[in-house]
mmCIF file of C-alpha atoms in Angstrom:
data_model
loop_
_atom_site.group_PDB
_atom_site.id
_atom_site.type_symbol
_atom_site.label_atom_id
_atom_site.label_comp_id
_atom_site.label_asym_id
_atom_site.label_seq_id
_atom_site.Cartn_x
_atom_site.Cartn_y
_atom_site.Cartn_z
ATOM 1 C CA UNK A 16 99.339 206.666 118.390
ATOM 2 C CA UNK A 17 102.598 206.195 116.367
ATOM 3 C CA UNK A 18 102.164 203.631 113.578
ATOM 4 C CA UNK A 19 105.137 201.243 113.026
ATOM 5 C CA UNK A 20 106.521 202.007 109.431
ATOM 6 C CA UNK A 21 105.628 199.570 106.681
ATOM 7 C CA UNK A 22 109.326 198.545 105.160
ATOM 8 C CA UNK A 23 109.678 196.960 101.495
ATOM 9 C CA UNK A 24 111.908 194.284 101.123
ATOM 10 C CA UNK A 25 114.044 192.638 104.022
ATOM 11 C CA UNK A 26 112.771 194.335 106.838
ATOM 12 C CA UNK A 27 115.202 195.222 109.528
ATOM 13 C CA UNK A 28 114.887 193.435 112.288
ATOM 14 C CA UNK A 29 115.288 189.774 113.577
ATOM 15 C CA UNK A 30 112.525 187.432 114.683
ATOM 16 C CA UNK A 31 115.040 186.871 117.936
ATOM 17 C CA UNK A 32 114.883 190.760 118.498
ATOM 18 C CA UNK A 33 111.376 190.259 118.321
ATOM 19 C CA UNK A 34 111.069 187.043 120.524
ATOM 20 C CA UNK A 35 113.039 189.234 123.277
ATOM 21 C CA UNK A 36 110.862 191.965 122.941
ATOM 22 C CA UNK A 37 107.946 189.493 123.779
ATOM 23 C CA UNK A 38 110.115 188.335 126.471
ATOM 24 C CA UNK A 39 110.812 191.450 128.263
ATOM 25 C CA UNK A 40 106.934 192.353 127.294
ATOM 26 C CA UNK A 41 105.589 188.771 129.602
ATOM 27 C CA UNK A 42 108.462 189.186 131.885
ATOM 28 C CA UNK A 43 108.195 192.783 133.179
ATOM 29 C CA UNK A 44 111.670 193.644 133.619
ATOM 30 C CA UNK A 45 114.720 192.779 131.350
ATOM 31 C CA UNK A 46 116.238 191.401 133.776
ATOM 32 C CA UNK A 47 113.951 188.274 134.381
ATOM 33 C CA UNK A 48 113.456 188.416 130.543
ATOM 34 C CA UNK A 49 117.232 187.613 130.302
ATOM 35 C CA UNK A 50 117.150 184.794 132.906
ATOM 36 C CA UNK A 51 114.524 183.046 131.195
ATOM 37 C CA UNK A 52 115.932 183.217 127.846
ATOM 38 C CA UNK A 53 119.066 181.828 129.778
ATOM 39 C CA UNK A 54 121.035 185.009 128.170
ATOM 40 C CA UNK A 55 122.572 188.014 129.456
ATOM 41 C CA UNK A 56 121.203 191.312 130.280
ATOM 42 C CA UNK A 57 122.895 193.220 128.052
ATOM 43 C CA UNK A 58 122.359 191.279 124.939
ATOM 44 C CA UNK A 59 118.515 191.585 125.807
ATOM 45 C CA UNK A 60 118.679 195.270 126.563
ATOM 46 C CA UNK A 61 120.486 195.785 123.279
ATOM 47 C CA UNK A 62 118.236 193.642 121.245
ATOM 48 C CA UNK A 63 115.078 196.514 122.501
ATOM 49 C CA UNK A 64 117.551 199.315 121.587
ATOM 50 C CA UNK A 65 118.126 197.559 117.856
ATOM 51 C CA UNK A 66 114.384 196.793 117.445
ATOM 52 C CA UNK A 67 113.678 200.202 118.344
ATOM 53 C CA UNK A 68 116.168 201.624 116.150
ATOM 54 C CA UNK A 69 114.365 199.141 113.640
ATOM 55 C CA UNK A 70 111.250 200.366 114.120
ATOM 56 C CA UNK A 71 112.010 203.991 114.870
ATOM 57 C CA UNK A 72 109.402 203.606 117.446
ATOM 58 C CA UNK A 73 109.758 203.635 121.378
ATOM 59 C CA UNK A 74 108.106 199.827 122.242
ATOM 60 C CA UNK A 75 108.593 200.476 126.206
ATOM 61 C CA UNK A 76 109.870 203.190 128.972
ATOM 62 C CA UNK A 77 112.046 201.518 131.310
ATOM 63 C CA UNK A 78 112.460 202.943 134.956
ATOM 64 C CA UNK A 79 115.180 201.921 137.458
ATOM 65 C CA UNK A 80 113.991 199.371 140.261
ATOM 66 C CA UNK A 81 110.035 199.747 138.341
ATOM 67 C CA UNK A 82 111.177 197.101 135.297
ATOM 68 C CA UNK A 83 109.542 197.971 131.791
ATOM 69 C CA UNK A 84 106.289 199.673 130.334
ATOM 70 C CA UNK A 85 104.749 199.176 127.405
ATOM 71 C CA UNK A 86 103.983 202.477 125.709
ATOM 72 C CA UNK A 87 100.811 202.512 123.332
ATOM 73 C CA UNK A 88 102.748 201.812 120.195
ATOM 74 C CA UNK A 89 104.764 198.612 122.160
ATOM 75 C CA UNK A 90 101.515 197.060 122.679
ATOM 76 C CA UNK A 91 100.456 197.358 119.546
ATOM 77 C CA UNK A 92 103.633 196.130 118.138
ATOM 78 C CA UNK A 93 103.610 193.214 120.911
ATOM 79 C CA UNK A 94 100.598 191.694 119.510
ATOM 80 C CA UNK A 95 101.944 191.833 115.628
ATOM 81 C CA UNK A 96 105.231 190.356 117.063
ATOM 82 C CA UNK A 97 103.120 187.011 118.568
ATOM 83 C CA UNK A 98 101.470 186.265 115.163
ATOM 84 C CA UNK A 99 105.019 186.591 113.636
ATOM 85 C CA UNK A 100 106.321 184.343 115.762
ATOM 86 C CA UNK A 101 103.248 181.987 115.701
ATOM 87 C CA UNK A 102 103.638 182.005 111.477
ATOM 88 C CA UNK A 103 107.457 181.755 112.031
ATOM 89 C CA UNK A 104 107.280 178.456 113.931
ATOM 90 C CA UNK A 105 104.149 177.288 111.745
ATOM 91 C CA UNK A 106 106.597 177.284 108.405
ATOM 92 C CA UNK A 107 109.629 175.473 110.650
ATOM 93 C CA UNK A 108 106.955 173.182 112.088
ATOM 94 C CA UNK A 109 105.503 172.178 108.523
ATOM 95 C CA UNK A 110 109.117 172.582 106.761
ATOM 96 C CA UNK A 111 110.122 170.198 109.400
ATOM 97 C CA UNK A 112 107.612 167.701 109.745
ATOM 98 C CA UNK A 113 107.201 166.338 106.170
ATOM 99 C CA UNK A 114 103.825 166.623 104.265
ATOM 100 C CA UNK A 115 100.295 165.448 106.717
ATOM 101 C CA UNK A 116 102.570 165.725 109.888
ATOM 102 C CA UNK A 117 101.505 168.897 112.371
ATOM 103 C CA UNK A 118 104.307 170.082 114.549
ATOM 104 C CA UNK A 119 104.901 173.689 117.165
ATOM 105 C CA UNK A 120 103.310 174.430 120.036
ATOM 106 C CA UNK A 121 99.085 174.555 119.839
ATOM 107 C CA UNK A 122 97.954 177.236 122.429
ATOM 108 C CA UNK A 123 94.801 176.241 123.830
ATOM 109 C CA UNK A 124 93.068 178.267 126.750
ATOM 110 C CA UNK A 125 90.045 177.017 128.525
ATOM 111 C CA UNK A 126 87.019 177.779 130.650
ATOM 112 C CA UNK A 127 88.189 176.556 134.368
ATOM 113 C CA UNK A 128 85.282 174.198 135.476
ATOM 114 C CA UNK A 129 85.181 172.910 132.009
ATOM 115 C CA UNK A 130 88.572 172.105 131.967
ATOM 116 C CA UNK A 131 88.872 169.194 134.198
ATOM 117 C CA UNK A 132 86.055 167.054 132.008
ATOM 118 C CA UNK A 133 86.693 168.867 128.364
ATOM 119 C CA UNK A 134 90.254 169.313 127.885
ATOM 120 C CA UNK A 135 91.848 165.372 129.176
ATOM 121 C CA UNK A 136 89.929 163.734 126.474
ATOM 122 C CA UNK A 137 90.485 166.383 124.287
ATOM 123 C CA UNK A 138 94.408 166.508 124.652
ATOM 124 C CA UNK A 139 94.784 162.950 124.813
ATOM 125 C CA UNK A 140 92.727 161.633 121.462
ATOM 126 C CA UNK A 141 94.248 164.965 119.476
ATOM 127 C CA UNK A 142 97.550 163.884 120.823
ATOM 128 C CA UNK A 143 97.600 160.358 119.717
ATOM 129 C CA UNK A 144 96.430 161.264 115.887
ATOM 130 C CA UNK A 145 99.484 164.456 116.168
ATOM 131 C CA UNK A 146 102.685 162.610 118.227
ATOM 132 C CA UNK A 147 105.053 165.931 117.051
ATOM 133 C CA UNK A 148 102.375 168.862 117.955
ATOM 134 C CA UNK A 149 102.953 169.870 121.492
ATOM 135 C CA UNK A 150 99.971 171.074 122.750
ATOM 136 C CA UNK A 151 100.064 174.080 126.055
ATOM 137 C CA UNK A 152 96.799 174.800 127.889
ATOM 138 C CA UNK A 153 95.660 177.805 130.056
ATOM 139 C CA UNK A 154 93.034 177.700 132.181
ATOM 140 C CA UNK A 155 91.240 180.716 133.475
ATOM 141 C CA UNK A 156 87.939 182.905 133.838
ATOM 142 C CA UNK A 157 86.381 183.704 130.446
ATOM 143 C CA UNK A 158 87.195 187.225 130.587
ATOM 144 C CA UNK A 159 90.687 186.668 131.030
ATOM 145 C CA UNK A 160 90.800 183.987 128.053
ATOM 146 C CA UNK A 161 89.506 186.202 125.929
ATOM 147 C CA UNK A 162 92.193 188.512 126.192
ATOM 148 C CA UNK A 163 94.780 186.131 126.199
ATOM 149 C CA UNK A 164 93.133 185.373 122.485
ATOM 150 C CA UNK A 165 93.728 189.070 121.562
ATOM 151 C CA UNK A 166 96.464 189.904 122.685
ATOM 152 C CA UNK A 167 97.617 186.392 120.488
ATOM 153 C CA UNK A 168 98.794 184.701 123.893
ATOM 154 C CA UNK A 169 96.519 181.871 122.891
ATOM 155 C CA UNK A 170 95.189 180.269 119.862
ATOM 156 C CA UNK A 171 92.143 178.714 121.135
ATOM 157 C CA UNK A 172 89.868 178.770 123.882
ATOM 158 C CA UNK A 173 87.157 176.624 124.815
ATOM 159 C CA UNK A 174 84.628 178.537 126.599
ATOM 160 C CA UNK A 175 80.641 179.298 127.577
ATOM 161 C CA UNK A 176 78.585 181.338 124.853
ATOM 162 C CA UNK A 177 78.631 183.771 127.620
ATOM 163 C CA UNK A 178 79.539 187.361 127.669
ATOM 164 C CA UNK A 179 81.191 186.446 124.110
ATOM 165 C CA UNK A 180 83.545 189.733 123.034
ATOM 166 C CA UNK A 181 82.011 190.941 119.548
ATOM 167 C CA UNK A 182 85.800 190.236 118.058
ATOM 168 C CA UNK A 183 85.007 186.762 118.544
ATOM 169 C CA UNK A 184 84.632 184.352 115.956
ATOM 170 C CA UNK A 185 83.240 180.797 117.470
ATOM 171 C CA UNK A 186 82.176 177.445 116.836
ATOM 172 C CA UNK A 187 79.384 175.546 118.887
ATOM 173 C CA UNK A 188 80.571 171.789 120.691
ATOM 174 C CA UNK A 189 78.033 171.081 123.034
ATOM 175 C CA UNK A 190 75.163 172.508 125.036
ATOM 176 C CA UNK A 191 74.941 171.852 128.786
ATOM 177 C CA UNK A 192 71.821 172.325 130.682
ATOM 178 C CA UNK A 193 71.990 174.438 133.989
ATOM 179 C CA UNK A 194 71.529 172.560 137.289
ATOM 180 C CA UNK A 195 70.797 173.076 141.165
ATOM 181 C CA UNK A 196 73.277 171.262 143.404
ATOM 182 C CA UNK A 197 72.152 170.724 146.996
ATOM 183 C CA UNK A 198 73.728 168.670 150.020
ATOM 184 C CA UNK A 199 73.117 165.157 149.618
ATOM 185 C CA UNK A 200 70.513 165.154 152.903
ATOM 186 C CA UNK A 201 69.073 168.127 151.939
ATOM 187 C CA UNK A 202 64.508 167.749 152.957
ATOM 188 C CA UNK A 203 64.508 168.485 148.754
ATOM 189 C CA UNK A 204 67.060 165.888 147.865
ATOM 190 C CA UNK A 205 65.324 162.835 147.038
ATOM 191 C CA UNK A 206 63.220 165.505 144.230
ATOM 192 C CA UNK A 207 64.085 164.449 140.433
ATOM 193 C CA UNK A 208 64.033 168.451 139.868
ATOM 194 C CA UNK A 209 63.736 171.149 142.887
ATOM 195 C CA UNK A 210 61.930 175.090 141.819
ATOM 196 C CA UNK A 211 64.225 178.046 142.315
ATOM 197 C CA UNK A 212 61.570 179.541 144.295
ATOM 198 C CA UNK A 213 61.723 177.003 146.791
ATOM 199 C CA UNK A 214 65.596 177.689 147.943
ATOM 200 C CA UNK A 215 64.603 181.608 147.545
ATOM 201 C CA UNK A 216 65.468 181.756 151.415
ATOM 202 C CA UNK A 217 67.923 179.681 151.836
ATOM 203 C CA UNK A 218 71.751 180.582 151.443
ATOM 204 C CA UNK A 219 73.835 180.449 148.292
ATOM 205 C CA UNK A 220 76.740 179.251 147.025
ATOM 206 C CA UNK A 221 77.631 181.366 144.136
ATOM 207 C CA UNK A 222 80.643 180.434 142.400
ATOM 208 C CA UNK A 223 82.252 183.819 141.361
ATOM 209 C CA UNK A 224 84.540 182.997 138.242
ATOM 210 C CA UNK A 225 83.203 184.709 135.166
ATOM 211 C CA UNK A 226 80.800 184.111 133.787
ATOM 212 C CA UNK A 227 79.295 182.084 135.949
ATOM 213 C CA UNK A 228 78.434 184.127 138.680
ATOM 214 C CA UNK A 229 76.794 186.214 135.879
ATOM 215 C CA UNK A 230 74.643 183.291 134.895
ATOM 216 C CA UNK A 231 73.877 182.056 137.784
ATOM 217 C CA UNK A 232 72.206 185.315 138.935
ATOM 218 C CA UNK A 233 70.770 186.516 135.695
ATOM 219 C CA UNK A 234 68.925 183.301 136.147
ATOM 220 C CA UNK A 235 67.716 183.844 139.539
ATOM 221 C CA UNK A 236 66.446 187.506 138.822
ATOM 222 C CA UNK A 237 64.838 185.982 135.531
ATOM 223 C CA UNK A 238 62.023 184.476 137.824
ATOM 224 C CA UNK A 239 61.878 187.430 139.898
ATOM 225 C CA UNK A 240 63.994 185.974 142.573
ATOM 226 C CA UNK A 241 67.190 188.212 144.761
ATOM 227 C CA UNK A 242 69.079 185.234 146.164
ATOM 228 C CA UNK A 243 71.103 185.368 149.305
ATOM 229 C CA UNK A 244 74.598 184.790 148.739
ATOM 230 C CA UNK A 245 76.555 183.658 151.629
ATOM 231 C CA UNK A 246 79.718 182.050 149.718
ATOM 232 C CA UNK A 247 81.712 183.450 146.780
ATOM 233 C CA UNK A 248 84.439 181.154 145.732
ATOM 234 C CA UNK A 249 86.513 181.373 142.765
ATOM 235 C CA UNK A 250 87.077 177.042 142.602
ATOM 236 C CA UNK A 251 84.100 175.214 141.608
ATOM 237 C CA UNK A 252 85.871 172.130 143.620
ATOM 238 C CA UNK A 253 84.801 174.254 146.646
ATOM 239 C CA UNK A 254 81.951 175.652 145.476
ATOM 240 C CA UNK A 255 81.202 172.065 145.996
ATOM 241 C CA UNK A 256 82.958 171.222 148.948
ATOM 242 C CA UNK A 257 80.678 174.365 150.939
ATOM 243 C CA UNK A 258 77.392 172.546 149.286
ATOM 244 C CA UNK A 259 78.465 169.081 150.251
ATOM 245 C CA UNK A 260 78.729 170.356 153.885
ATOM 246 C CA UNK A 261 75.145 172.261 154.091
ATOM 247 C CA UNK A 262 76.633 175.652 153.903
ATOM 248 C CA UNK A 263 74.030 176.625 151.536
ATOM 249 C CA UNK A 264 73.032 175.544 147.370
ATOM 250 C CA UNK A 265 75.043 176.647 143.855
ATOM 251 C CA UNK A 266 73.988 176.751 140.651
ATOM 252 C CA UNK A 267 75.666 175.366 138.241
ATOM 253 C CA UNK A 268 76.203 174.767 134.410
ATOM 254 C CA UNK A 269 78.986 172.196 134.488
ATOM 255 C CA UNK A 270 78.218 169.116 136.103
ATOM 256 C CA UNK A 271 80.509 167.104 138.442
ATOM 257 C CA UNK A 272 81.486 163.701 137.080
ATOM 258 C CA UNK A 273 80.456 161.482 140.527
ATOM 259 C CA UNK A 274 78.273 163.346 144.131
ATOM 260 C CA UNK A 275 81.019 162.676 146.434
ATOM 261 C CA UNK A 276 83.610 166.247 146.873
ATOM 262 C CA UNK A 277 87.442 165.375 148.069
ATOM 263 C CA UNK A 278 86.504 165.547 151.644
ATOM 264 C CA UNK A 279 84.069 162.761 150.902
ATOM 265 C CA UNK A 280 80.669 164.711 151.808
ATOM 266 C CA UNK A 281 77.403 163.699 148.972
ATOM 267 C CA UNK A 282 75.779 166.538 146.867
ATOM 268 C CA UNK A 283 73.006 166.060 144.661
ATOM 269 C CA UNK A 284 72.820 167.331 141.104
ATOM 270 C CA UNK A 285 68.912 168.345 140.421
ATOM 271 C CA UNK A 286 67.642 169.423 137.522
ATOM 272 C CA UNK A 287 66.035 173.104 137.467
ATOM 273 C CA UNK A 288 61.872 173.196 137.900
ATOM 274 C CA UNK A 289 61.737 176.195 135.546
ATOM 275 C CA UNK A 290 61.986 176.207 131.811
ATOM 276 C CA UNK A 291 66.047 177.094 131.672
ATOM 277 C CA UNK A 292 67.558 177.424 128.362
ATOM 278 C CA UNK A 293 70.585 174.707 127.293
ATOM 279 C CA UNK A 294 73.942 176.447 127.535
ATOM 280 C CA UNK A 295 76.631 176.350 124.420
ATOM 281 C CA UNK A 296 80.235 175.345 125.090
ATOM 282 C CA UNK A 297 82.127 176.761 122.124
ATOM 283 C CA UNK A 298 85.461 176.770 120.712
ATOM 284 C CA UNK A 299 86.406 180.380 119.940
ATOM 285 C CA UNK A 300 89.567 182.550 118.666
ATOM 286 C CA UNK A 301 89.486 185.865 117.288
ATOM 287 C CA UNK A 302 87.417 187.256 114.707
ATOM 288 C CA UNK A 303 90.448 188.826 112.928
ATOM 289 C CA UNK A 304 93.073 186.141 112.694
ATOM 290 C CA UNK A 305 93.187 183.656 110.570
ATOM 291 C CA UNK A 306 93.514 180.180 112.208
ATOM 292 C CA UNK A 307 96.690 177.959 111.509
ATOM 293 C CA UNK A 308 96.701 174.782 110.650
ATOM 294 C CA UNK A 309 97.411 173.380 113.721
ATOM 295 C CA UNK A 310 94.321 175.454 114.927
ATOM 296 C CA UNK A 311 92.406 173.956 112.605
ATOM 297 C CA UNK A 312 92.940 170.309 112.820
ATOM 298 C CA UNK A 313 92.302 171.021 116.444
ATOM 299 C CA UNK A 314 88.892 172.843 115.073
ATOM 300 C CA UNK A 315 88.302 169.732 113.132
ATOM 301 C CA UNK A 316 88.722 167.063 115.745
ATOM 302 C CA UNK A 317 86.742 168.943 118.331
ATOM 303 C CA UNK A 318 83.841 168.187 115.763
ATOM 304 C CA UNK A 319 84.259 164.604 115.470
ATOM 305 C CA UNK A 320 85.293 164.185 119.272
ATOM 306 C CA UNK A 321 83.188 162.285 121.953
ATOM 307 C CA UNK A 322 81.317 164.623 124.373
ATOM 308 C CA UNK A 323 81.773 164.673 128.163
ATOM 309 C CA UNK A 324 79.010 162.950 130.839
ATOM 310 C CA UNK A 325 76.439 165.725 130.726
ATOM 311 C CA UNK A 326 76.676 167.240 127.357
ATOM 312 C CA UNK A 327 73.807 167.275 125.282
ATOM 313 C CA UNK A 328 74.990 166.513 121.253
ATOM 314 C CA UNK A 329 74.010 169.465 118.918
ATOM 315 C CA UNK A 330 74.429 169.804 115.452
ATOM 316 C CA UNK A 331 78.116 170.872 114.524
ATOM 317 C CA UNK A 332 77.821 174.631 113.783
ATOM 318 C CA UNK A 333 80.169 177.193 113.198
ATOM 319 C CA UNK A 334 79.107 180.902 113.488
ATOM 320 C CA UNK A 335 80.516 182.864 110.171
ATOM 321 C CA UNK A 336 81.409 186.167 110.565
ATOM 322 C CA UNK A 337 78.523 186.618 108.288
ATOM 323 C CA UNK A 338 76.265 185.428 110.352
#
């Protein structure tokens, strides 16, 4: 793979050539990367050719009617170009703001059944204490978060200490414990905890949005049991919806914050017979980069933050690299 060459001195080329490279990079062709920079084609087309010239490096092959592909070296370069923008807008940001004051753009990516309980109180409490920080939220399966952190897309994510990428450094919120939910007139219902073994013939509801279909069937093949999965959404909201309606049980890590879905049908949230281990929520970024300050106050606050209806409180702990 062709390494970009190290420069001394002024290097030569722009963080604007660079923020169109990222453009064209997210947009796919140059011409979309021009109309959402709200600038012509050309100039974008002639920024790649001066970056590459820069460089001496060929970031992307471009093919009539088939937009732009990164070549080995442009995605390597596309990633370094992110953190330069991230630091770029970090030193406006804190020029800007005046000493204590956080400004920018926090990037924060989360898990998409946690999001609806984690991130509002989250967002809202960070926001009051930093009025200038803007703060832009992803939410998405774990595996796709955790690329998003690589690739430096995203600055944090707040995900499951599940299938955790070994380039992942992370910090522990909260643990959840795993549940079974079951239509509300279900003949096990009016149990205060229901044994796996006992819905071993009965249909599934297995909400398939990594990890958690993972989980969910690790679990099940822990005790020796093969369940029969009838349902495989992606939406927890209708993962619930199919239980509320008899179409079958889920289990689930996140718990829903009342037992009625949006159509108005009752579920009911048991706990799990078997000895089932607690489940962390963490905070994670990547190994490799070194957090900014916004990413830390954010790191910071998460610590002293009140925990959502289900969470059980754990020690604060953050997991060195070291470790």
């Amino acid at each position: 793979m062709a390494s970009v060459e190290l420069m001394s001195g002024a290097p030569r080329f722009s963080l604007r050539q660079l923020a169109y490279f990222v453009a064209i990079a997210e947009a796919g062709t140059i011409s979309e990367a021009a109309q959402r920079l709200h600038i012509s084609q050309p100039a974008v087309s002639l920024a790649l050719n001066d970056l590459e010239r820069a460089l001496k490096v060929q970031l992307c092959v471009r093919r009539k009617a088939h937009g732009v592909t990164l070549t080995p070296t442009g995605t390597q370069v596309l990633h370094r170009a992110r953190r330069l923008l991230r630091q770029a807008e970090d030193l406006e940001g804190e020029a800007g703001a005046g000493e204590g004051a956080l400004a920018g753009v926090l990037s924060l990516g989360c898990y998409v059944t946690l999001a609806p309980t984690v991130l509002p109180p989250l967002l809202q409490g960070f926001s009051a204490l930093h009025p200038g920080l803007t703060v832009d939220f992803a939410e998405d399966t774990q595996d796709v978060l955790q690329r998003r952190l690589l690739s430096g897309e995203l600055d944090l994510a707040v995900i499951y200490d599940m299938d955790v990428l070994p380039e992942m450094e992370r910090a522990e919120l909260f643990t959840m414990r795993p549940h079974i939910l079951l239509p509300a007139d279900h003949p096990l219902a009016e149990r205060e905890s229901v044994s796996l073994h006992e819905l071993a013939e009965e249909p599934m509801v297995l909400l398939d949005a990594a990890p958690s279909s993972h989980h969910a069937l690790g679990l099940c093949h822990s005790f020796g049991l093969v369940p029969r999965v009838r349902y495989r959404p992606t939406s927890y909201e209708v993962a619930r919806a199919l239980v509320g309606r008899g179409m079958g049980f889920s289990i689930l890590v996140q718990r829903p914050s009342n037992d009625r879905t949006y159509e108005g049908f009752r579920v009911a949230i048991k706990e799990i017979a078997e000895p089932v281990r607690t489940e962390a929520v963490l905070l994670a970024w990547p190994r490799a980069v070194a957090l900014n300050r916004r990413a830390e106050e954010f790191l910071r606050y998460c610590r002293r933050a009140a925990l959502p209806a289900g969470a059980r409180p754990e020690p604060f702990e953050s997991r060195e690299s070291e470790a």
